[in-house]
């Protein structure tokens, strides 16, 4: 499931832990900055109970827990309003 991270750009290499309800529930499989949605994106396999859009979690990046939210895939600009380069 894709998760979008709150705040400024975070460095995600893959392997970072995903936390929910005070426990480690998964690891990031892939991540990076989504320029079209202007947010950090992390992809992780989540337990079924957490794999619902809007579920809150945290992703650890270099010792910081960054708030994250489960999103519906795919993440893109459905109206095509942004300029493409």
mmCIF file of C-alpha atoms in Angstrom:
data_model
loop_
_atom_site.group_PDB
_atom_site.id
_atom_site.type_symbol
_atom_site.label_atom_id
_atom_site.label_comp_id
_atom_site.label_asym_id
_atom_site.label_seq_id
_atom_site.Cartn_x
_atom_site.Cartn_y
_atom_site.Cartn_z
ATOM 1 C CA UNK A 1 0.000 0.000 0.000
ATOM 2 C CA UNK A 2 1.242 3.511 -0.650
ATOM 3 C CA UNK A 3 1.725 5.775 2.330
ATOM 4 C CA UNK A 4 2.200 9.521 2.054
ATOM 5 C CA UNK A 5 4.419 11.140 4.658
ATOM 6 C CA UNK A 6 3.736 14.452 6.350
ATOM 7 C CA UNK A 7 6.184 17.336 6.305
ATOM 8 C CA UNK A 8 9.273 18.093 4.271
ATOM 9 C CA UNK A 9 11.179 15.669 2.088
ATOM 10 C CA UNK A 10 12.541 12.644 3.942
ATOM 11 C CA UNK A 11 15.217 10.291 2.711
ATOM 12 C CA UNK A 12 13.787 6.804 2.181
ATOM 13 C CA UNK A 13 15.992 4.015 0.882
ATOM 14 C CA UNK A 14 13.805 1.025 1.708
ATOM 15 C CA UNK A 15 13.922 -1.089 4.831
ATOM 16 C CA UNK A 16 12.698 1.658 7.161
ATOM 17 C CA UNK A 17 10.235 0.452 9.786
ATOM 18 C CA UNK A 18 6.527 1.260 9.659
ATOM 19 C CA UNK A 19 4.922 1.735 13.077
ATOM 20 C CA UNK A 20 1.247 1.599 14.069
ATOM 21 C CA UNK A 21 -0.302 1.442 17.520
ATOM 22 C CA UNK A 22 3.154 1.536 19.113
ATOM 23 C CA UNK A 23 4.477 -1.541 17.309
ATOM 24 C CA UNK A 24 6.509 -2.259 14.188
ATOM 25 C CA UNK A 25 4.061 -3.609 11.597
ATOM 26 C CA UNK A 26 6.086 -3.600 8.373
ATOM 27 C CA UNK A 27 9.092 -2.258 6.497
ATOM 28 C CA UNK A 28 9.243 0.155 3.591
ATOM 29 C CA UNK A 29 9.919 -1.713 0.348
ATOM 30 C CA UNK A 30 10.462 1.374 -1.773
ATOM 31 C CA UNK A 31 10.202 5.094 -1.257
ATOM 32 C CA UNK A 32 10.953 8.520 -2.605
ATOM 33 C CA UNK A 33 9.541 11.927 -3.336
ATOM 34 C CA UNK A 34 6.452 12.114 -5.553
ATOM 35 C CA UNK A 35 6.933 15.314 -7.520
ATOM 36 C CA UNK A 36 3.475 15.259 -9.075
ATOM 37 C CA UNK A 37 1.749 15.057 -5.702
ATOM 38 C CA UNK A 38 4.448 17.026 -3.824
ATOM 39 C CA UNK A 39 4.669 14.484 -0.993
ATOM 40 C CA UNK A 40 6.986 11.726 0.164
ATOM 41 C CA UNK A 41 5.734 8.276 -0.764
ATOM 42 C CA UNK A 42 6.571 4.974 0.912
ATOM 43 C CA UNK A 43 5.404 1.588 -0.357
ATOM 44 C CA UNK A 44 4.934 -1.146 2.234
ATOM 45 C CA UNK A 45 3.069 -4.404 2.694
ATOM 46 C CA UNK A 46 0.666 -3.840 5.577
ATOM 47 C CA UNK A 47 -1.466 -6.169 7.678
ATOM 48 C CA UNK A 48 -5.055 -6.335 6.356
ATOM 49 C CA UNK A 49 -6.391 -4.418 9.374
ATOM 50 C CA UNK A 50 -4.139 -1.440 8.514
ATOM 51 C CA UNK A 51 -4.481 -1.557 4.718
ATOM 52 C CA UNK A 52 -7.391 0.873 4.556
ATOM 53 C CA UNK A 53 -7.135 4.376 3.070
ATOM 54 C CA UNK A 54 -6.877 6.978 5.796
ATOM 55 C CA UNK A 55 -5.198 4.696 8.350
ATOM 56 C CA UNK A 56 -2.527 6.571 10.288
ATOM 57 C CA UNK A 57 0.961 5.176 10.870
ATOM 58 C CA UNK A 58 4.552 6.377 11.249
ATOM 59 C CA UNK A 59 7.643 5.687 9.135
ATOM 60 C CA UNK A 60 11.053 5.815 10.787
ATOM 61 C CA UNK A 61 13.680 7.780 8.871
ATOM 62 C CA UNK A 62 17.103 8.246 10.471
ATOM 63 C CA UNK A 63 15.724 7.892 13.992
ATOM 64 C CA UNK A 64 12.682 10.145 13.474
ATOM 65 C CA UNK A 65 9.109 8.871 13.360
ATOM 66 C CA UNK A 66 7.348 10.682 10.523
ATOM 67 C CA UNK A 67 3.530 10.662 10.447
ATOM 68 C CA UNK A 68 2.141 8.799 7.439
ATOM 69 C CA UNK A 69 -1.272 7.992 6.004
ATOM 70 C CA UNK A 70 -2.355 5.019 3.891
ATOM 71 C CA UNK A 71 -3.581 6.116 0.452
ATOM 72 C CA UNK A 72 -5.447 4.602 -2.467
ATOM 73 C CA UNK A 73 -3.164 3.488 -5.314
ATOM 74 C CA UNK A 74 -2.167 4.807 -7.776
ATOM 75 C CA UNK A 75 -1.139 8.279 -6.669
ATOM 76 C CA UNK A 76 -1.457 10.760 -9.495
ATOM 77 C CA UNK A 77 -3.135 13.963 -10.640
ATOM 78 C CA UNK A 78 -6.484 12.629 -11.922
ATOM 79 C CA UNK A 79 -7.510 15.884 -13.605
ATOM 80 C CA UNK A 80 -4.157 16.453 -15.353
ATOM 81 C CA UNK A 81 -4.102 20.100 -14.217
ATOM 82 C CA UNK A 82 -0.406 20.200 -13.324
ATOM 83 C CA UNK A 83 2.131 21.149 -15.948
ATOM 84 C CA UNK A 84 4.125 18.172 -17.158
ATOM 85 C CA UNK A 85 7.743 18.553 -18.138
#
